[in-house]
PDB file of C-alpha atoms in Angstrom:
ATOM      1  CA  PHE A   1       0.000   0.000   0.000  1.00  0.00           C
ATOM      2  CA  SER A   2       2.819   2.414   0.744  1.00  0.00           C
ATOM      3  CA  LEU A   3       4.329   1.884  -2.716  1.00  0.00           C
ATOM      4  CA  MET A   4       0.977   2.780  -4.282  1.00  0.00           C
ATOM      5  CA  GLY A   5       0.691   5.858  -2.078  1.00  0.00           C
ATOM      6  CA  ALA A   6      -2.355   4.573  -0.222  1.00  0.00           C
ATOM      7  CA  ARG A   7      -0.554   4.436   3.127  1.00  0.00           C
ATOM      8  CA  ASP A   8       2.518   5.900   4.749  1.00  0.00           C
ATOM      9  CA  LEU A   9       5.478   3.568   5.084  1.00  0.00           C
ATOM     10  CA  SER A  10       5.968   2.456   8.652  1.00  0.00           C
ATOM     11  CA  ILE A  11       8.646   0.311  10.196  1.00  0.00           C
ATOM     12  CA  ILE A  12       9.006  -1.246  13.590  1.00  0.00           C
ATOM     13  CA  ALA A  13      12.303   0.174  14.770  1.00  0.00           C
ATOM     14  CA  THR A  14      11.838  -0.069  18.514  1.00  0.00           C
ATOM     15  CA  ALA A  15      11.042  -2.991  20.753  1.00  0.00           C
ATOM     16  CA  PRO A  16       7.702  -3.157  22.563  1.00  0.00           C
ATOM     17  CA  PRO A  17       7.565  -1.555  26.042  1.00  0.00           C
ATOM     18  CA  ASN A  18       9.405  -3.471  28.803  1.00  0.00           C
ATOM     19  CA  ARG A  19      11.345  -5.589  26.300  1.00  0.00           C
ATOM     20  CA  GLN A  20      15.091  -5.540  26.816  1.00  0.00           C
ATOM     21  CA  PRO A  21      17.784  -6.204  24.220  1.00  0.00           C
ATOM     22  CA  ILE A  22      18.904  -9.835  24.198  1.00  0.00           C
ATOM     23  CA  ASN A  23      22.342 -10.259  25.768  1.00  0.00           C
ATOM     24  CA  THR A  24      24.314 -12.250  23.175  1.00  0.00           C
ATOM     25  CA  GLU A  25      27.661 -13.968  23.787  1.00  0.00           C
ATOM     26  CA  ILE A  26      30.003 -16.092  21.674  1.00  0.00           C
ATOM     27  CA  HIS A  27      31.800 -19.108  23.154  1.00  0.00           C
ATOM     28  CA  THR A  28      33.562 -22.132  21.794  1.00  0.00           C
ATOM     29  CA  PHE A  29      31.730 -25.286  22.871  1.00  0.00           C
ATOM     30  CA  ASP A  30      32.113 -25.317  26.652  1.00  0.00           C
ATOM     31  CA  LYS A  31      30.175 -27.620  28.987  1.00  0.00           C
ATOM     32  CA  ASP A  32      30.749 -25.317  31.955  1.00  0.00           C
ATOM     33  CA  VAL A  33      29.194 -22.356  30.121  1.00  0.00           C
ATOM     34  CA  ILE A  34      26.257 -24.555  29.079  1.00  0.00           C
ATOM     35  CA  ARG A  35      25.726 -25.901  32.605  1.00  0.00           C
ATOM     36  CA  ASP A  36      25.911 -22.429  34.150  1.00  0.00           C
ATOM     37  CA  ALA A  37      23.442 -21.004  31.609  1.00  0.00           C
ATOM     38  CA  LEU A  38      20.992 -23.865  32.184  1.00  0.00           C
ATOM     39  CA  LEU A  39      21.185 -23.565  35.962  1.00  0.00           C
ATOM     40  CA  TYR A  40      20.863 -19.785  35.917  1.00  0.00           C
ATOM     41  CA  GLU A  41      17.758 -19.830  33.748  1.00  0.00           C
ATOM     42  CA  ILE A  42      16.065 -22.766  35.449  1.00  0.00           C
ATOM     43  CA  ASN A  43      16.793 -21.367  38.933  1.00  0.00           C
ATOM     44  CA  ARG A  44      15.066 -18.108  38.034  1.00  0.00           C
ATOM     45  CA  GLY A  45      12.022 -20.054  36.804  1.00  0.00           C
ATOM     46  CA  GLY A  46      12.631 -19.748  33.075  1.00  0.00           C
ATOM     47  CA  GLN A  47      13.026 -22.194  30.212  1.00  0.00           C
ATOM     48  CA  VAL A  48      15.823 -22.820  27.711  1.00  0.00           C
ATOM     49  CA  PHE A  49      16.010 -23.596  24.025  1.00  0.00           C
ATOM     50  CA  PHE A  50      19.092 -25.617  23.057  1.00  0.00           C
ATOM     51  CA  ILE A  51      19.484 -25.649  19.277  1.00  0.00           C
ATOM     52  CA  HIS A  52      21.400 -28.549  17.764  1.00  0.00           C
ATOM     53  CA  ASN A  53      20.740 -28.781  14.048  1.00  0.00           C
ATOM     54  CA  ARG A  54      21.765 -32.428  13.525  1.00  0.00           C
ATOM     55  CA  VAL A  55      18.992 -34.978  14.058  1.00  0.00           C
ATOM     56  CA  GLN A  56      21.556 -37.817  13.967  1.00  0.00           C
ATOM     57  CA  SER A  57      23.278 -36.617  17.146  1.00  0.00           C
ATOM     58  CA  ILE A  58      20.482 -34.749  18.921  1.00  0.00           C
ATOM     59  CA  ASN A  59      20.000 -37.556  21.463  1.00  0.00           C
ATOM     60  CA  GLU A  60      23.707 -37.345  22.375  1.00  0.00           C
ATOM     61  CA  ILE A  61      23.219 -33.647  23.185  1.00  0.00           C
ATOM     62  CA  ASN A  62      20.159 -34.529  25.240  1.00  0.00           C
ATOM     63  CA  ALA A  63      22.217 -37.096  27.217  1.00  0.00           C
ATOM     64  CA  MET A  64      25.084 -34.621  27.714  1.00  0.00           C
ATOM     65  CA  LEU A  65      22.704 -32.002  29.117  1.00  0.00           C
ATOM     66  CA  ARG A  66      21.234 -34.580  31.512  1.00  0.00           C
ATOM     67  CA  MET A  67      24.759 -35.397  32.725  1.00  0.00           C
ATOM     68  CA  LEU A  68      25.564 -31.704  33.244  1.00  0.00           C
ATOM     69  CA  VAL A  69      22.331 -31.013  35.147  1.00  0.00           C
ATOM     70  CA  PRO A  70      20.917 -34.344  36.380  1.00  0.00           C
ATOM     71  CA  ASP A  71      17.593 -32.969  37.683  1.00  0.00           C
ATOM     72  CA  ILE A  72      16.779 -31.236  34.404  1.00  0.00           C
ATOM     73  CA  ARG A  73      13.409 -31.795  32.756  1.00  0.00           C
ATOM     74  CA  ILE A  74      14.196 -32.045  29.058  1.00  0.00           C
ATOM     75  CA  GLN A  75      12.533 -32.997  25.775  1.00  0.00           C
ATOM     76  CA  THR A  76      13.666 -33.207  22.181  1.00  0.00           C
ATOM     77  CA  ALA A  77      11.971 -31.912  19.032  1.00  0.00           C
ATOM     78  CA  HIS A  78      12.951 -32.121  15.378  1.00  0.00           C
ATOM     79  CA  GLY A  79      11.375 -32.173  11.943  1.00  0.00           C
ATOM     80  CA  GLN A  80      11.632 -35.946  11.503  1.00  0.00           C
ATOM     81  CA  MET A  81       9.195 -36.561  14.362  1.00  0.00           C
ATOM     82  CA  LYS A  82       5.604 -37.525  13.612  1.00  0.00           C
ATOM     83  CA  GLY A  83       3.302 -34.506  13.620  1.00  0.00           C
ATOM     84  CA  PRO A  84       1.269 -35.442  16.715  1.00  0.00           C
ATOM     85  CA  ASP A  85       4.449 -36.200  18.712  1.00  0.00           C
ATOM     86  CA  LEU A  86       6.043 -32.904  17.707  1.00  0.00           C
ATOM     87  CA  GLU A  87       2.881 -30.987  18.561  1.00  0.00           C
ATOM     88  CA  ARG A  88       2.659 -32.699  21.965  1.00  0.00           C
ATOM     89  CA  VAL A  89       6.264 -31.791  22.840  1.00  0.00           C
ATOM     90  CA  MET A  90       5.770 -28.178  21.751  1.00  0.00           C
ATOM     91  CA  MET A  91       2.548 -27.827  23.747  1.00  0.00           C
ATOM     92  CA  GLU A  92       4.191 -29.326  26.838  1.00  0.00           C
ATOM     93  CA  PHE A  93       7.023 -26.793  26.520  1.00  0.00           C
ATOM     94  CA  VAL A  94       4.533 -23.936  26.190  1.00  0.00           C
ATOM     95  CA  GLU A  95       2.745 -25.245  29.299  1.00  0.00           C
ATOM     96  CA  GLY A  96       6.049 -25.336  31.236  1.00  0.00           C
ATOM     97  CA  LYS A  97       6.068 -29.099  31.778  1.00  0.00           C
ATOM     98  CA  PHE A  98       9.824 -29.231  31.145  1.00  0.00           C
ATOM     99  CA  ASP A  99      12.791 -26.889  31.398  1.00  0.00           C
ATOM    100  CA  VAL A 100      14.815 -27.401  28.225  1.00  0.00           C
ATOM    101  CA  LEU A 101      13.780 -28.040  24.641  1.00  0.00           C
ATOM    102  CA  VAL A 102      16.597 -29.550  22.591  1.00  0.00           C
ATOM    103  CA  SER A 103      15.616 -28.863  19.023  1.00  0.00           C
ATOM    104  CA  THR A 104      16.749 -28.378  15.482  1.00  0.00           C
ATOM    105  CA  ASN A 105      16.123 -24.983  13.906  1.00  0.00           C
ATOM    106  CA  ILE A 106      12.444 -25.879  13.352  1.00  0.00           C
ATOM    107  CA  ILE A 107      11.591 -23.496  16.179  1.00  0.00           C
ATOM    108  CA  GLU A 108      12.981 -20.461  14.342  1.00  0.00           C
ATOM    109  CA  ASN A 109       9.523 -19.204  13.334  1.00  0.00           C
ATOM    110  CA  GLY A 110       6.294 -18.891  15.189  1.00  0.00           C
ATOM    111  CA  LEU A 111       6.951 -19.851  18.791  1.00  0.00           C
ATOM    112  CA  ASP A 112       6.150 -17.140  21.316  1.00  0.00           C
ATOM    113  CA  ILE A 113       6.990 -18.441  24.783  1.00  0.00           C
ATOM    114  CA  SER A 114       7.491 -15.578  27.218  1.00  0.00           C
ATOM    115  CA  ASN A 115       9.002 -17.914  29.842  1.00  0.00           C
ATOM    116  CA  ALA A 116      11.821 -19.051  27.515  1.00  0.00           C
ATOM    117  CA  ASN A 117      14.572 -16.543  28.233  1.00  0.00           C
ATOM    118  CA  THR A 118      17.751 -18.336  27.191  1.00  0.00           C
ATOM    119  CA  ILE A 119      18.724 -19.893  23.885  1.00  0.00           C
ATOM    120  CA  ILE A 120      21.944 -21.794  23.306  1.00  0.00           C
ATOM    121  CA  ILE A 121      22.787 -22.320  19.642  1.00  0.00           C
ATOM    122  CA  ASN A 122      25.290 -25.106  19.049  1.00  0.00           C
ATOM    123  CA  ARG A 123      27.592 -24.630  16.047  1.00  0.00           C
ATOM    124  CA  ALA A 124      26.191 -21.166  15.471  1.00  0.00           C
ATOM    125  CA  ASP A 125      28.981 -20.636  12.951  1.00  0.00           C
ATOM    126  CA  HIS A 126      27.079 -22.971  10.595  1.00  0.00           C
ATOM    127  CA  PHE A 127      24.003 -20.719  10.515  1.00  0.00           C
ATOM    128  CA  GLY A 128      23.344 -17.657   8.380  1.00  0.00           C
ATOM    129  CA  LEU A 129      22.656 -14.257   9.911  1.00  0.00           C
ATOM    130  CA  ALA A 130      18.936 -14.372   9.121  1.00  0.00           C
ATOM    131  CA  GLU A 131      18.615 -17.784  10.802  1.00  0.00           C
ATOM    132  CA  LEU A 132      20.552 -16.637  13.858  1.00  0.00           C
ATOM    133  CA  HIS A 133      18.402 -13.525  14.118  1.00  0.00           C
ATOM    134  CA  GLN A 134      15.203 -15.585  13.867  1.00  0.00           C
ATOM    135  CA  LEU A 135      16.430 -18.134  16.409  1.00  0.00           C
ATOM    136  CA  ARG A 136      17.511 -15.449  18.852  1.00  0.00           C
ATOM    137  CA  GLY A 137      14.061 -13.907  18.445  1.00  0.00           C
ATOM    138  CA  ARG A 138      12.518 -16.925  20.176  1.00  0.00           C
ATOM    139  CA  VAL A 139      13.679 -15.497  23.506  1.00  0.00           C
ATOM    140  CA  GLY A 140      13.159 -12.054  24.931  1.00  0.00           C
ATOM    141  CA  ARG A 141       9.402 -12.163  24.397  1.00  0.00           C
ATOM    142  CA  GLY A 142       8.658 -10.912  27.913  1.00  0.00           C
ATOM    143  CA  ALA A 143      10.029  -8.362  30.363  1.00  0.00           C
ATOM    144  CA  ASP A 144      12.832 -10.571  31.777  1.00  0.00           C
ATOM    145  CA  GLN A 145      16.418 -10.195  30.586  1.00  0.00           C
ATOM    146  CA  SER A 146      17.110 -12.793  27.910  1.00  0.00           C
ATOM    147  CA  TYR A 147      20.306 -14.467  26.795  1.00  0.00           C
ATOM    148  CA  CYS A 148      21.582 -15.959  23.558  1.00  0.00           C
ATOM    149  CA  ILE A 149      24.722 -18.068  23.707  1.00  0.00           C
ATOM    150  CA  LEU A 150      26.320 -18.763  20.359  1.00  0.00           C
ATOM    151  CA  MET A 151      28.519 -21.876  20.548  1.00  0.00           C
ATOM    152  CA  SER A 152      31.028 -22.118  17.730  1.00  0.00           C
ATOM    153  CA  GLY A 153      33.805 -24.338  16.532  1.00  0.00           C
ATOM    154  CA  MET A 154      37.464 -23.519  17.146  1.00  0.00           C
ATOM    155  CA  LYS A 155      38.353 -22.434  13.605  1.00  0.00           C
ATOM    156  CA  LEU A 156      36.022 -19.917  12.028  1.00  0.00           C
ATOM    157  CA  THR A 157      35.929 -18.497   8.542  1.00  0.00           C
ATOM    158  CA  LYS A 158      36.104 -14.728   8.181  1.00  0.00           C
ATOM    159  CA  GLU A 159      32.413 -14.695   7.222  1.00  0.00           C
ATOM    160  CA  ALA A 160      31.419 -16.785  10.256  1.00  0.00           C
ATOM    161  CA  LYS A 161      33.343 -14.435  12.563  1.00  0.00           C
ATOM    162  CA  THR A 162      31.555 -11.454  10.999  1.00  0.00           C
ATOM    163  CA  ARG A 163      28.129 -13.103  11.391  1.00  0.00           C
ATOM    164  CA  LEU A 164      28.673 -14.022  15.033  1.00  0.00           C
ATOM    165  CA  GLN A 165      30.170 -10.648  15.951  1.00  0.00           C
ATOM    166  CA  THR A 166      27.230  -8.885  14.288  1.00  0.00           C
ATOM    167  CA  MET A 167      24.836 -10.843  16.495  1.00  0.00           C
ATOM    168  CA  VAL A 168      26.742  -9.684  19.589  1.00  0.00           C
ATOM    169  CA  GLU A 169      26.857  -6.054  18.497  1.00  0.00           C
ATOM    170  CA  THR A 170      23.236  -5.466  17.529  1.00  0.00           C
ATOM    171  CA  ASN A 171      19.664  -6.602  18.028  1.00  0.00           C
ATOM    172  CA  ASP A 172      18.520  -4.362  15.146  1.00  0.00           C
ATOM    173  CA  GLY A 173      17.178  -6.456  12.272  1.00  0.00           C
ATOM    174  CA  PHE A 174      17.899  -3.706   9.724  1.00  0.00           C
ATOM    175  CA  LYS A 175      21.558  -3.507  10.718  1.00  0.00           C
ATOM    176  CA  ILE A 176      21.797  -7.301  10.624  1.00  0.00           C
ATOM    177  CA  ALA A 177      20.313  -7.319   7.107  1.00  0.00           C
ATOM    178  CA  GLU A 178      22.831  -4.660   5.975  1.00  0.00           C
ATOM    179  CA  VAL A 179      25.734  -6.772   7.222  1.00  0.00           C
ATOM    180  CA  ASP A 180      24.221  -9.893   5.676  1.00  0.00           C
ATOM    181  CA  ILE A 181      24.061  -8.197   2.279  1.00  0.00           C
ATOM    182  CA  GLY A 182      27.681  -7.099   2.647  1.00  0.00           C
ATOM    183  CA  ILE A 183      28.844 -10.657   3.437  1.00  0.00           C
ATOM    184  CA  ALA A 184      27.108 -12.191   0.401  1.00  0.00           C
TER     185      ALA A 184
END
């Protein structure tokens, strides 16, 4: 409508009231950082997304998290699950029946869970900026401070370093898109 002149162009450049910028950090894979993030969020009554984008090894991540925090309530979700099973897990997470959802990137669109305030993205260096921005957007939906922990490999390409550093430096989708265009 704005291109036809029927409406003024409007953009959403500021977050809704009470919403804080998401604190984003980069770490190489570190079990201590993961454990501390899980405990911090769970102890303050929140929930955690743990993104691991490999269905073949997602159960290994689930087991590792259970070893790090034995009392954790955890479920797994991925796109190869049967529809009713996936829906059940998602609804249980929304209802707060467990603390951590280990998932592939299938959660990047559409979930609005105000109690999920921490997201840990494993091998974040393998994601594009738009994906990282969408994934990070799954937290910070309420008034509580939210955290995004980007876990990377040891050796990063120049482009991966730029993507991850951009996520740390800004929560502004327009700035992220500008950088993304410059990388391509």
